[in-house]
Amino acid sequence: MSMPLLRNDWVVMALFTAVVLSAPIWLSPIGAGYPDLLQKFAIFGIFAIGFNLLFGLTGYLSFGHAVFLGIGSYTAVWSFKLLTMNVIPAVVFATLLAGVFAVVIGFLSLRRSGIYFSILTLAFAQMSYNLAYSVLTPITNGETGLQLTMNDPRVFDGPSGEGLPSTTLFGMDMSGYPGFYFCAVLLIIAFFISLRIFNSPFGLKLRAIKSNQTRMKYTGFNTKPYLLTVFVISGMYAGLAGSLMAITDPLAGAERMQWTASGEVVLMTILGGAGTLLGPLFGAGIIKYFENIFSALNSQTLHEIFAFLPDWLENIIVVIAGEFVGEGWHLTLGLLFMIVVIFLPGGVVEGIRRASAYIRKLFNRSETDEIALSAEKE
Amino acid sequence: MSIVLSIKNVDKTFGGLHALGDINLDIEEGKTHAIIGPNGAGKSTLLNCCIGRLIPDNGTVEFEGKNMIGMQPHEINHAGMVRVFQTPEIFPDLTVLQNVLIPALAKRDGIFKFNPFKSLSAETALEADAVHVLEDMGLGEHIFKHAGSMSRGDKRRLELAMGLVQHPRLLLLDEPTAGMARHDTNRTIDLLKRIKERGMTKIIIEHDMHVVFSLADKISVLAQGRIIASGTPDEIRGDPKVQEAYLGGAEL
Ligand SMILES: Nc1ncnc2c1ncn2[C@@H]1O[C@H](COP(=O)(O)OP(=O)(O)OP(=O)(O)O)[C@@H](O)[C@H]1O
Ligand SMILES: [Mg+2]
C-alpha cells in the first residue's frame, strides 16, 4: 500500500468497518444484499482469514481445518441445548473448545512439515468425521445431526413456550439482519486481530519461518511454539466460524468436517491471495457468491437465458452448460480455480495490484506526454 | 588470555568417510582464528559440530566452559555462538531490513515470544540498529529490496549483517568473501578489522589468502579431517608441511 494513510491501522479498520456494515447496500445491485448470503460471506470470511494466518504466513497447509468448524458447530448447538439460547456463550465456548482441540491436533501434526503435515491434518479431520458418525453418536446424533428438542434443559432460559425457541442476543432474535450484523461485528474483530498479527514482530517471524525455517533455528528461534501458537489461533477462528453457522439455524452435522469443507477454505485462500490481508475475504466472497448463483441455475433457467439462439444451438449449449450449474457448479469452481492459479498465482489480490499498477502507468504516461507537449510548445 | 571455545577430541564420520579425526582446538578471546585447508578438508563440518547442526561421534565442544554437544541450535545461538553459512542462508521472501530485524528480534525476544499486538513499526530502536549494521556492510541503499533478488555477494554481506546484529560472543564465518568482487572483499576485510577492534572473537574459514593474512591472529590448517599445523601467520607461512599439503608447494 503506497498511500501513507493506509499504513495506519485505525484508518484501515475504519474503512473496513464501513465497508462491511454497509454491505447490504452495495451488494444488493449484484443480488447478494440479503441476510442469508451476507451472513455466509462473513462466516466464511472469518474461516478463511483464520486459515490464512496459518497457511499464508507460515506456509503450513492444513488440509483438515474443517474439523474445527465442526467442533464449533457442535459446541454451539450443545450450548443452546444445555445452557441458553443466547448466542454469546455458544460463540465463546465454541471458540475455546476448538482451541483446545487445535492444541492437540497441532501438537501432533506439527511434528512434520510439508506434505506430511497436510496429510496428518487431513487424517485427523477424516478420523473425526468418521467418529462423529460412529462412536460419538451420543454427542453428535450421527447422520440426523445435532438439533434442538423440546426436552433440552436450557438451564438459564427457564421453561420455553410453544415450539422450539430461537437463538437470541440478550432477547434480540438472531434471524435476518441481526444475525448478519452479529457475524459482521465478529468479522471486523477477526480482521482486526489478523491485521495486528500481520504487522507485529510475531507475524514477521511467522513469515520468516515460511521463507527459511532452518535459518530461523540457527538465528535463535524455537520454531515449534510459534507454529503451534498460530495453528491454535487459526483453529479458534474456524471454531468461531463453525459456531456462527449454528446461530441462525441451530443444527450441526458431521458433513461440516468433511474433507471437501477443508478443501474449500484452501481454495478460498489461494483464489483470493494467500498471505495477503484481504485475499482470503475476496476468495470467500467469490466462492460463496458463485456457489449461490450457479447452484441455483437449472436447465430450465438455462433455456430461458439462451432462448435467443436457434433451437438446435440452444439445446447443445444448454446440455453443455448444464454440467456446470446446479449440482455441477463445482466444475465451474474447478475451472475458475485453475484459471486463477495458472494466470494469477497471487490470486485476486495480485490481479488488483497488477491492474492498479497498469492504470497508474497509463496516468503517468499521459502526464509525461503533457509535459513533453508543453515543453515542445515553448 | 581466556579460552572462549575449546574443541576436544572431536571425531565425525559419514558412512565410511572420516570427515574429522581427533580435532583439538582452542580459540582465545578477542582473537581472529583462521581455519584453512583444501576443499573437502572438513572445515564446514567442524563448524557444523559447533553450532548443533551435526553431532560429533566423539569429543566435546565447550563454549565458555559449557558443553554444547546435544544442545539445540537455537540454544547455542542464545549462548552467544553465531554462524554465518557458506552458501548464503537468508530469508529470500523478506526485505533486506526484515532479514536483519529477525536476528535482532531473536536477540531481544529470546527463543519464543508471543506479542501479536505489538506493532513492528514501533520497534524503532531495533530498526535503527539493523539499519546501522546494514549501512556498515554497505547495504544501506538496499534495505527495502527483496533479499532473494540480490547478487550472491550482497547476500553474503547481508548474512554477515544478520550475524553481527546479534553482537555474538563468538562469530563463525564460513568463507565470508567467496563470490565477492575484489572491491567488496576489501570492504569486508575492513569491516571485520573494525569488529575485531571492538573485541569480538571470530573463527574464519577462508580460501582467499589475502583475507586470511590480513585478519588472522592465529591459523590452523586442516587437511583430510586432521589439523596438520597451528600457529601464527608467520609460522604457518614458513611451515613446509602446510606448503606441501595445502598449497602444493606454491609460494605464499
Ligand atoms: N552431511 C554430510 N553427509 C555426508 N558427507 C558429508 C556431509 N557433510 C560433509 N560431508 C563430506 O565431508 C567432507 C568434508 O566436507 P566439508 O564441507 O566439511 O569440507 P570443507 O572443508 O568445508 O570444504 P569446502 O572448502 O569445499 O567448503 C567432504 O568430503 C564432504 O563430502
Ligand atoms: Mg566448506
XYZ file of C-alpha atoms and ligand atoms in Angstrom:
662
model
C 0.000 0.000 0.000
C 1.660 3.136 -1.170
C -0.628 5.662 0.485
C 0.811 6.605 3.885
C -2.693 6.900 5.286
C -3.216 3.177 4.766
C -0.222 2.433 6.965
C -2.294 3.491 9.898
C -4.195 0.517 11.312
C -7.015 2.669 12.588
C -7.705 4.184 9.187
C -7.735 0.703 7.672
C -10.115 -0.507 10.363
C -12.460 2.450 9.937
C -12.642 1.824 6.194
C -13.087 -1.903 6.674
C -15.844 -1.419 9.227
C -17.702 1.000 6.969
C -17.467 -1.360 4.012
C -18.628 -4.403 5.978
C -21.519 -2.699 7.738
C -22.769 -1.144 4.520
C -22.510 -4.429 2.617
C -26.293 -4.894 2.472
C -26.435 -1.681 0.407
C -23.533 -2.065 -2.002
C -24.035 -5.785 -2.549
C -27.707 -5.560 -3.464
C -27.115 -4.454 -7.106
C -25.483 -7.852 -7.764
C -28.241 -9.672 -5.966
C -26.271 -10.506 -2.847
C -27.813 -7.988 -0.500
C -29.884 -10.353 1.589
C -29.028 -11.505 5.120
C -28.604 -15.220 4.405
C -25.870 -14.801 1.840
C -24.290 -11.832 3.598
C -24.006 -13.909 6.723
C -22.336 -16.671 4.739
C -19.795 -14.151 3.411
C -18.990 -13.071 6.946
C -18.733 -16.596 8.350
C -16.557 -17.967 5.578
C -14.601 -14.735 5.653
C -13.704 -15.431 9.294
C -12.865 -19.043 8.469
C -10.590 -18.025 5.590
C -8.903 -15.187 7.493
C -8.014 -17.641 10.228
C -6.830 -20.247 7.782
C -4.662 -17.647 6.086
C -2.921 -16.814 9.367
C -1.557 -20.333 9.340
C -1.151 -21.056 5.648
C -0.484 -17.554 4.354
C 2.062 -16.617 6.989
C 3.871 -19.870 7.740
C 3.218 -21.861 4.561
C 1.895 -24.829 6.562
C -1.031 -26.130 4.533
C -3.611 -27.669 6.821
C -5.962 -29.919 4.936
C -8.204 -30.631 7.870
C -9.301 -27.268 9.120
C -12.978 -28.145 8.777
C -12.650 -30.312 11.867
C -12.593 -27.117 13.929
C -15.599 -25.836 12.035
C -17.456 -28.978 13.074
C -16.326 -28.737 16.685
C -17.506 -25.127 16.737
C -20.930 -26.040 15.414
C -21.455 -28.955 17.788
C -20.340 -26.913 20.769
C -22.662 -24.068 19.855
C -25.670 -26.364 19.495
C -24.860 -28.045 22.808
C -24.677 -24.637 24.415
C -28.143 -23.892 23.006
C -29.422 -27.227 24.280
C -27.915 -27.226 27.743
C -27.404 -23.612 28.745
C -29.253 -20.907 26.907
C -30.391 -19.726 23.502
C -28.188 -16.671 23.933
C -25.500 -16.781 21.244
C -22.684 -15.276 23.322
C -21.869 -18.374 25.410
C -22.240 -20.535 22.307
C -19.675 -18.482 20.426
C -17.281 -18.252 23.364
C -17.353 -21.958 24.228
C -17.079 -22.997 20.592
C -14.009 -20.841 20.056
C -12.342 -22.079 23.225
C -13.074 -25.754 22.637
C -11.806 -25.527 19.062
C -8.656 -24.020 20.551
C -8.240 -26.988 22.900
C -8.590 -29.450 20.034
C -6.201 -27.358 17.963
C -3.555 -27.696 20.676
C -3.742 -31.484 20.456
C -4.060 -31.822 16.684
C -1.472 -29.096 16.097
C 0.996 -30.592 18.535
C 0.851 -33.951 16.771
C 0.664 -32.704 13.172
C 3.425 -30.126 13.558
C 5.928 -32.867 14.232
C 6.150 -32.975 10.455
C 6.239 -30.322 7.775
C 5.324 -30.016 4.116
C 3.110 -32.667 2.586
C 3.332 -34.875 5.698
C 1.840 -32.115 7.794
C -1.016 -31.736 5.310
C -1.694 -35.471 5.315
C -1.661 -35.628 9.104
C -4.203 -32.821 9.406
C -6.339 -34.474 6.744
C -6.146 -37.766 8.622
C -7.253 -36.146 11.877
C -10.182 -34.478 10.156
C -11.342 -37.640 8.417
C -10.970 -39.551 11.650
C -13.135 -37.013 13.462
C -15.661 -37.144 10.627
C -15.937 -40.912 10.914
C -16.048 -40.837 14.697
C -18.891 -38.355 14.549
C -20.882 -40.879 12.562
C -19.998 -43.876 14.727
C -18.702 -43.918 18.277
C -19.608 -40.334 19.012
C -23.279 -40.514 18.010
C -24.417 -39.783 21.583
C -22.706 -36.398 21.219
C -23.218 -35.737 17.520
C -26.519 -37.513 16.901
C -24.960 -39.238 13.889
C -26.440 -38.781 10.480
C -29.503 -36.886 11.634
C -27.290 -34.191 13.011
C -27.478 -32.427 16.343
C -30.719 -30.477 16.773
C -32.710 -28.665 19.393
C -35.541 -30.601 21.015
C -38.382 -29.732 23.371
C -36.741 -31.761 26.156
C -33.481 -29.803 26.243
C -32.738 -28.466 29.730
C -31.582 -24.929 28.755
C -30.921 -24.253 32.420
C -30.579 -20.482 32.128
C -33.637 -19.858 29.971
C -36.451 -21.189 32.098
C -39.381 -23.045 30.560
C -39.942 -22.282 26.902
C -43.334 -21.585 25.420
C -44.861 -23.217 22.381
C -42.493 -24.821 19.868
C -38.715 -24.646 19.668
C -37.149 -21.406 20.841
C -34.948 -19.390 18.512
C -31.474 -18.033 19.134
C -31.145 -14.582 20.641
C -28.665 -11.953 21.638
C -29.991 -10.885 25.041
C -33.539 -11.131 23.784
C -32.938 -9.901 20.231
C -33.930 -12.500 17.681
C -30.952 -13.652 15.598
C -32.688 -14.356 12.323
C -32.410 -11.985 9.374
C -30.329 -8.817 9.586
C -29.488 -9.006 13.301
C -27.864 -12.363 12.558
C -25.802 -10.809 9.791
C -24.756 -7.837 11.872
C -23.716 -10.080 14.720
C -21.482 -12.025 12.329
C -20.285 -8.785 10.745
C -19.101 -7.423 14.091
C -17.193 -10.630 14.739
C -15.726 -10.460 11.243
C -14.483 -6.944 11.965
C -12.878 -8.102 15.207
C -11.378 -11.137 13.446
C -9.959 -8.929 10.715
C -8.539 -6.511 13.264
C -6.687 -9.294 15.065
C -5.370 -10.595 11.755
C -4.199 -7.101 10.787
C -2.336 -6.704 14.058
C -0.708 -10.102 13.732
C 0.377 -9.290 10.173
C 2.062 -6.092 11.350
C 3.600 -7.490 14.531
C 7.057 -8.915 15.211
C 5.255 -12.222 15.795
C 3.838 -12.064 12.266
C 7.220 -11.240 10.785
C 8.738 -14.255 12.493
C 5.997 -16.459 11.065
C 6.799 -15.183 7.576
C 10.455 -15.860 8.193
C 9.572 -19.446 9.106
C 7.820 -19.760 5.760
C 10.818 -18.314 3.974
C 13.556 -20.404 5.612
C 12.702 -22.412 8.690
C 16.162 -23.923 9.096
C 17.693 -20.477 9.223
C 15.255 -19.496 11.959
C 16.653 -22.228 14.185
C 20.228 -21.035 13.736
C 19.016 -17.488 14.311
C 17.911 -18.378 17.823
C 14.247 -19.266 17.478
C 12.448 -22.370 18.541
C 10.016 -22.545 15.633
C 7.683 -25.194 17.112
C 5.925 -22.973 19.665
C 5.460 -20.295 17.006
C 3.827 -22.760 14.666
C 1.675 -24.266 17.387
C 0.506 -20.841 18.562
C -0.614 -19.763 15.130
C -2.164 -23.166 14.481
C -4.276 -22.762 17.611
C -5.292 -19.205 16.707
C -6.243 -20.409 13.282
C -8.233 -23.310 14.741
C -10.076 -20.895 17.030
C -11.075 -18.764 14.038
C -12.515 -21.895 12.451
C -14.312 -22.800 15.679
C -15.813 -19.321 15.795
C -16.958 -19.632 12.195
C -18.461 -23.045 12.959
C -20.442 -21.654 15.876
C -21.757 -18.814 13.720
C -23.071 -21.376 11.236
C -25.277 -22.640 14.029
C -26.631 -19.320 15.248
C -29.383 -18.776 12.710
C -30.038 -22.433 12.148
C -29.153 -24.350 15.321
C -28.130 -27.557 13.620
C -24.788 -29.322 13.393
C -23.870 -32.243 11.179
C -20.694 -34.164 10.597
C -20.555 -33.177 6.910
C -19.199 -29.847 8.096
C -15.967 -31.704 8.885
C -15.689 -33.496 5.579
C -12.538 -33.050 3.538
C -14.426 -31.076 0.892
C -15.091 -28.403 3.501
C -11.402 -28.355 4.410
C -10.541 -28.114 0.737
C -12.951 -25.243 0.221
C -11.129 -22.940 2.618
C -7.848 -23.791 0.893
C -9.420 -22.790 -2.433
C -10.811 -19.570 -0.969
C -7.444 -18.533 0.407
C -5.463 -19.337 -2.722
C -8.092 -17.867 -5.031
C -8.099 -14.588 -3.117
C -4.362 -14.477 -2.481
C -2.637 -16.441 0.285
C -0.546 -14.391 2.647
C -2.405 -11.160 1.918
C -4.717 -9.486 4.380
C -7.764 -9.133 2.166
C -7.244 -12.045 -0.210
C -8.998 -14.708 1.864
C -12.023 -12.433 2.208
C -12.213 -11.927 -1.538
C -11.840 -15.658 -2.062
C -14.565 -16.497 0.438
C -16.876 -13.896 -1.083
C -16.296 -15.001 -4.657
C -16.769 -18.696 -3.963
C -19.879 -18.240 -1.875
C -21.350 -15.803 -4.397
C -20.753 -18.065 -7.377
C -21.986 -21.071 -5.450
C -25.141 -19.155 -4.773
C -25.698 -18.150 -8.403
C -24.529 -21.236 -10.255
C -26.027 -23.826 -7.960
C -29.403 -22.090 -8.267
C -29.427 -22.418 -12.071
C -31.095 -25.423 -13.694
C -31.765 -26.458 -17.279
C -34.990 -24.501 -17.385
C -33.347 -21.241 -16.400
C -30.585 -22.006 -18.900
C -33.171 -22.424 -21.670
C -34.553 -19.014 -20.759
C -31.088 -17.442 -20.843
C -30.186 -18.902 -24.247
C -33.674 -18.544 -25.754
C -32.385 -16.002 -28.273
C -30.321 -18.707 -30.040
C -31.668 -21.010 -32.751
C -33.269 -24.048 -31.128
C -30.656 -26.636 -32.104
C -27.787 -24.470 -30.854
C -29.716 -23.594 -27.720
C -30.172 -27.264 -26.909
C -26.498 -28.062 -27.374
C -25.364 -25.148 -25.250
C -27.858 -25.911 -22.520
C -26.644 -29.521 -22.366
C -23.034 -28.416 -22.050
C -23.675 -25.534 -19.687
C -25.975 -27.775 -17.659
C -22.927 -29.677 -16.481
C -21.583 -26.525 -14.875
C -24.621 -25.420 -12.886
C -26.776 -26.772 -10.116
C -25.086 -29.764 -8.542
C -22.327 -29.437 -11.110
C -21.289 -25.966 -10.032
C -18.106 -27.414 -8.531
C -16.975 -27.893 -12.100
C -17.243 -24.140 -12.569
C -15.343 -23.625 -9.343
C -12.635 -26.002 -10.550
C -12.278 -24.104 -13.803
C -12.184 -20.753 -12.058
C -9.567 -22.060 -9.669
C -7.396 -23.408 -12.464
C -7.568 -20.162 -14.377
C -6.553 -18.142 -11.336
C -3.733 -20.438 -10.272
C -2.295 -20.587 -13.791
C -2.605 -16.953 -14.782
C -2.611 -15.194 -11.412
C -0.617 -17.252 -8.926
C -1.003 -14.484 -6.350
C -4.784 -14.683 -6.578
C -7.324 -11.917 -6.937
C -5.230 -9.539 -4.855
C -2.374 -9.850 -7.313
C -4.841 -9.181 -10.128
C -5.940 -5.984 -8.428
C -2.340 -4.975 -7.812
C -1.398 -5.551 -11.445
C -4.430 -3.664 -12.695
C -3.754 -0.673 -10.456
C -0.083 -0.628 -11.472
C -1.184 -0.655 -15.110
C -3.613 2.206 -14.579
C -1.007 4.198 -12.688
C 1.394 3.704 -15.569
C -1.219 4.941 -18.041
C -1.766 8.070 -15.975
C 1.941 8.702 -15.580
C 2.445 8.326 -19.307
C -0.280 10.828 -20.155
C 1.273 13.193 -17.620
C 4.717 12.924 -19.128
C 3.160 13.333 -22.570
C 1.635 16.601 -21.460
C 4.922 17.776 -20.045
C 6.646 16.862 -23.289
C 3.954 18.683 -25.283
C 4.174 21.843 -23.215
C 7.939 21.694 -23.471
C 7.673 21.469 -27.245
C 5.342 24.477 -27.373
C 7.906 26.558 -25.588
C 44.075 -14.917 27.716
C 40.880 -16.802 28.394
C 39.651 -19.528 26.098
C 36.231 -18.878 24.561
C 35.811 -22.087 22.638
C 37.520 -25.343 23.329
C 37.144 -28.240 20.910
C 38.430 -31.525 22.337
C 38.945 -34.849 20.551
C 36.150 -34.286 18.044
C 35.547 -37.111 15.567
C 32.985 -37.270 12.817
C 32.451 -39.930 10.175
C 29.922 -40.003 7.368
C 29.415 -43.636 6.449
C 32.951 -44.729 5.669
C 34.307 -41.216 5.224
C 36.386 -39.932 8.096
C 35.477 -36.241 7.844
C 37.041 -35.172 11.164
C 39.620 -37.070 13.187
C 40.597 -36.143 16.713
C 40.327 -32.381 16.370
C 41.658 -30.271 19.231
C 41.390 -26.530 19.000
C 41.298 -23.640 21.469
C 40.023 -20.229 20.476
C 41.264 -17.302 22.541
C 39.100 -14.377 23.485
C 39.246 -11.390 21.168
C 41.291 -13.213 18.547
C 40.565 -13.996 14.945
C 41.337 -17.625 14.312
C 41.511 -18.692 10.686
C 40.939 -22.259 9.551
C 42.330 -23.029 6.136
C 42.602 -26.186 4.124
C 41.791 -27.695 0.739
C 38.250 -28.400 -0.450
C 36.589 -31.219 1.449
C 39.063 -30.984 4.331
C 36.225 -30.864 6.862
C 36.204 -27.163 7.698
C 32.456 -26.652 7.370
C 31.841 -29.949 9.118
C 33.803 -28.674 12.102
C 31.643 -25.548 12.325
C 28.513 -27.689 11.972
C 29.634 -29.669 15.007
C 29.999 -26.435 16.983
C 26.559 -24.989 16.286
C 24.491 -28.122 16.673
C 23.829 -28.889 13.030
C 25.835 -32.087 13.388
C 26.579 -34.107 16.479
C 30.149 -35.393 16.576
C 30.686 -39.096 17.164
C 33.160 -38.308 19.894
C 34.583 -35.421 21.827
C 33.304 -32.197 23.365
C 32.764 -28.631 22.263
C 32.975 -26.315 25.236
C 31.810 -22.752 24.780
C 32.664 -20.501 27.701
C 33.029 -23.530 29.906
C 29.738 -25.178 28.907
C 29.479 -28.285 26.766
C 27.423 -27.522 23.666
C 27.040 -31.118 22.457
C 23.393 -32.107 22.434
C 22.119 -28.553 22.711
C 19.604 -27.294 20.170
C 20.829 -24.851 17.507
C 18.656 -22.060 18.892
C 20.045 -22.599 22.387
C 23.583 -22.427 21.080
C 22.708 -19.199 19.286
C 21.484 -17.675 22.532
C 24.612 -18.849 24.314
C 26.397 -16.385 22.015
C 27.866 -18.512 19.235
C 26.588 -17.365 15.848
C 27.353 -18.829 12.468
C 27.419 -17.290 9.010
C 26.905 -20.014 6.426
C 28.970 -20.915 3.376
C 26.031 -20.878 0.977
C 24.047 -17.796 1.949
C 21.208 -18.741 4.269
C 18.866 -15.784 4.244
C 15.115 -15.208 4.154
C 14.659 -14.709 0.412
C 10.994 -13.642 0.621
C 11.599 -10.859 3.115
C 13.168 -7.459 2.604
C 16.812 -6.862 3.440
C 15.843 -4.861 6.508
C 13.462 -7.580 7.711
C 16.224 -10.143 7.265
C 18.293 -8.249 9.804
C 15.329 -7.467 12.076
C 14.700 -11.189 12.569
C 18.028 -11.932 14.296
C 17.734 -8.658 16.187
C 14.333 -9.800 17.432
C 15.774 -13.194 18.345
C 18.379 -11.492 20.481
C 15.758 -9.398 22.246
C 12.769 -11.755 22.431
C 14.575 -14.975 23.194
C 13.576 -18.402 21.919
C 9.851 -17.679 21.909
C 7.713 -14.611 22.475
C 4.060 -14.050 21.666
C 3.456 -10.376 21.001
C 0.810 -10.277 18.268
C -0.487 -6.832 19.194
C 2.807 -5.050 19.161
C 3.385 -3.049 16.014
C 6.538 -3.743 14.079
C 6.766 -0.094 13.079
C 7.061 0.797 16.772
C 10.338 -1.153 17.012
C 12.358 1.951 16.245
C 15.370 1.035 18.374
C 15.777 -2.373 16.742
C 15.237 -0.892 13.322
C 17.872 1.778 13.894
C 20.280 -0.937 14.995
C 19.540 -3.027 11.912
C 19.899 -0.084 9.545
C 23.167 0.840 11.196
C 24.625 -2.627 10.663
C 23.394 -2.697 7.077
C 24.997 0.652 6.364
C 28.182 -0.665 7.892
C 28.018 -3.504 5.385
C 27.423 -1.096 2.530
C 23.871 -2.286 2.019
C 22.303 0.972 3.126
C 20.587 1.678 -0.146
C 19.126 -1.816 -0.489
C 17.210 -2.066 2.757
C 13.762 -2.272 1.149
C 14.848 -4.662 -1.584
C 13.730 -8.259 -1.679
C 16.607 -10.240 -0.229
C 16.106 -13.048 -2.732
C 16.720 -10.724 -5.663
C 20.197 -9.642 -4.579
C 23.506 -10.734 -6.032
C 25.390 -13.550 -4.348
C 27.987 -11.175 -2.951
C 25.295 -8.931 -1.483
C 23.581 -11.938 0.042
C 26.815 -12.853 1.819
C 27.165 -9.360 3.173
C 23.550 -9.473 4.250
C 24.169 -12.696 6.103
C 27.164 -11.178 7.787
C 24.953 -8.295 8.887
C 22.457 -10.817 10.255
C 25.216 -12.333 12.362
C 26.652 -9.030 13.518
C 23.362 -7.525 14.626
C 23.214 -10.176 17.351
C 26.540 -8.971 18.798
C 27.708 -12.553 19.313
C 30.438 -13.558 21.745
C 31.878 -15.764 19.032
C 31.229 -15.354 15.330
C 31.833 -18.284 12.999
C 32.380 -17.203 9.417
C 32.355 -19.789 6.644
C 34.069 -18.237 3.626
C 32.556 -14.776 4.075
C 34.121 -13.347 0.927
C 33.554 -16.216 -1.512
C 31.771 -14.941 -4.584
C 32.556 -11.311 -3.839
C 34.234 -8.888 -6.184
C 37.690 -7.673 -5.096
C 36.295 -4.309 -4.101
C 33.670 -5.891 -1.844
C 36.207 -8.301 -0.408
C 38.402 -5.397 0.697
C 35.422 -3.689 2.174
C 34.544 -6.830 4.124
C 38.109 -7.105 5.389
C 37.923 -3.521 6.632
C 34.672 -4.234 8.353
C 35.970 -7.388 10.017
C 39.024 -5.472 11.210
C 36.792 -2.861 12.774
C 34.770 -5.575 14.523
C 37.975 -7.028 15.842
C 38.840 -3.705 17.416
C 35.592 -3.968 19.326
C 36.859 -7.235 20.775
C 34.655 -9.794 19.028
C 36.134 -13.282 18.813
C 35.929 -14.917 15.410
C 36.635 -18.140 13.611
C 37.013 -17.576 9.933
C 37.227 -20.175 7.211
C 38.697 -18.763 4.048
C 40.375 -19.820 0.832
C 41.460 -16.304 -0.049
C 44.953 -15.965 1.483
C 44.818 -12.209 1.199
C 41.830 -12.211 3.544
C 43.400 -14.768 5.878
C 46.696 -12.944 6.282
C 45.041 -9.554 6.699
C 42.829 -10.720 9.521
C 44.114 -13.776 11.338
C 45.951 -13.753 14.648
C 46.238 -17.491 14.510
C 45.846 -20.034 11.751
C 45.040 -23.736 11.853
C 45.452 -25.881 8.787
C 43.015 -28.714 8.226
C 43.698 -31.444 5.699
C 41.732 -34.650 5.320
C 39.955 -34.132 8.610
C 43.076 -33.515 10.688
C 44.771 -30.415 11.959
C 48.245 -30.605 10.481
C 49.535 -27.272 11.736
C 48.548 -24.456 14.047
C 50.334 -21.212 14.721
C 50.795 -17.546 13.985
C 50.524 -16.424 10.343
C 54.316 -16.238 10.107
C 54.772 -19.741 11.448
C 52.204 -21.105 9.018
C 53.684 -19.238 6.095
C 57.024 -20.872 6.740
C 55.765 -24.374 7.507
C 56.865 -26.776 4.765
C 54.158 -29.311 5.770
C 51.491 -26.730 5.015
C 53.016 -25.789 1.724
C 53.094 -29.434 0.826
C 49.556 -30.402 1.881
C 47.626 -27.358 1.087
C 49.436 -25.122 -1.277
C 51.064 -27.748 -3.379
C 54.433 -26.161 -2.775
C 53.393 -22.757 -4.106
C 54.993 -19.700 -2.540
C 52.732 -17.759 -0.168
N 26.109 -34.227 5.785
C 27.076 -34.908 5.153
N 26.900 -36.194 4.784
C 27.868 -36.887 4.151
N 29.074 -36.387 3.849
C 29.333 -35.113 4.185
C 28.344 -34.306 4.852
N 28.865 -33.080 5.054
C 30.101 -33.105 4.543
N 30.406 -34.320 4.033
C 31.679 -34.722 3.447
O 32.685 -34.462 4.403
C 33.831 -33.927 3.792
C 34.175 -32.604 4.397
O 33.223 -31.643 3.971
P 33.235 -30.121 4.394
O 32.043 -29.495 3.809
O 33.405 -30.023 5.840
O 34.533 -29.596 3.652
P 35.125 -28.126 3.599
O 36.466 -28.185 4.184
O 34.160 -27.165 4.171
O 35.258 -27.906 2.041
P 34.986 -26.582 1.155
O 36.221 -25.810 1.185
O 34.727 -27.146 -0.201
O 33.820 -25.898 1.729
C 33.544 -33.848 2.306
O 34.101 -34.987 1.691
C 32.045 -33.918 2.230
O 31.615 -34.545 1.050
Mg 33.005 -25.670 3.492
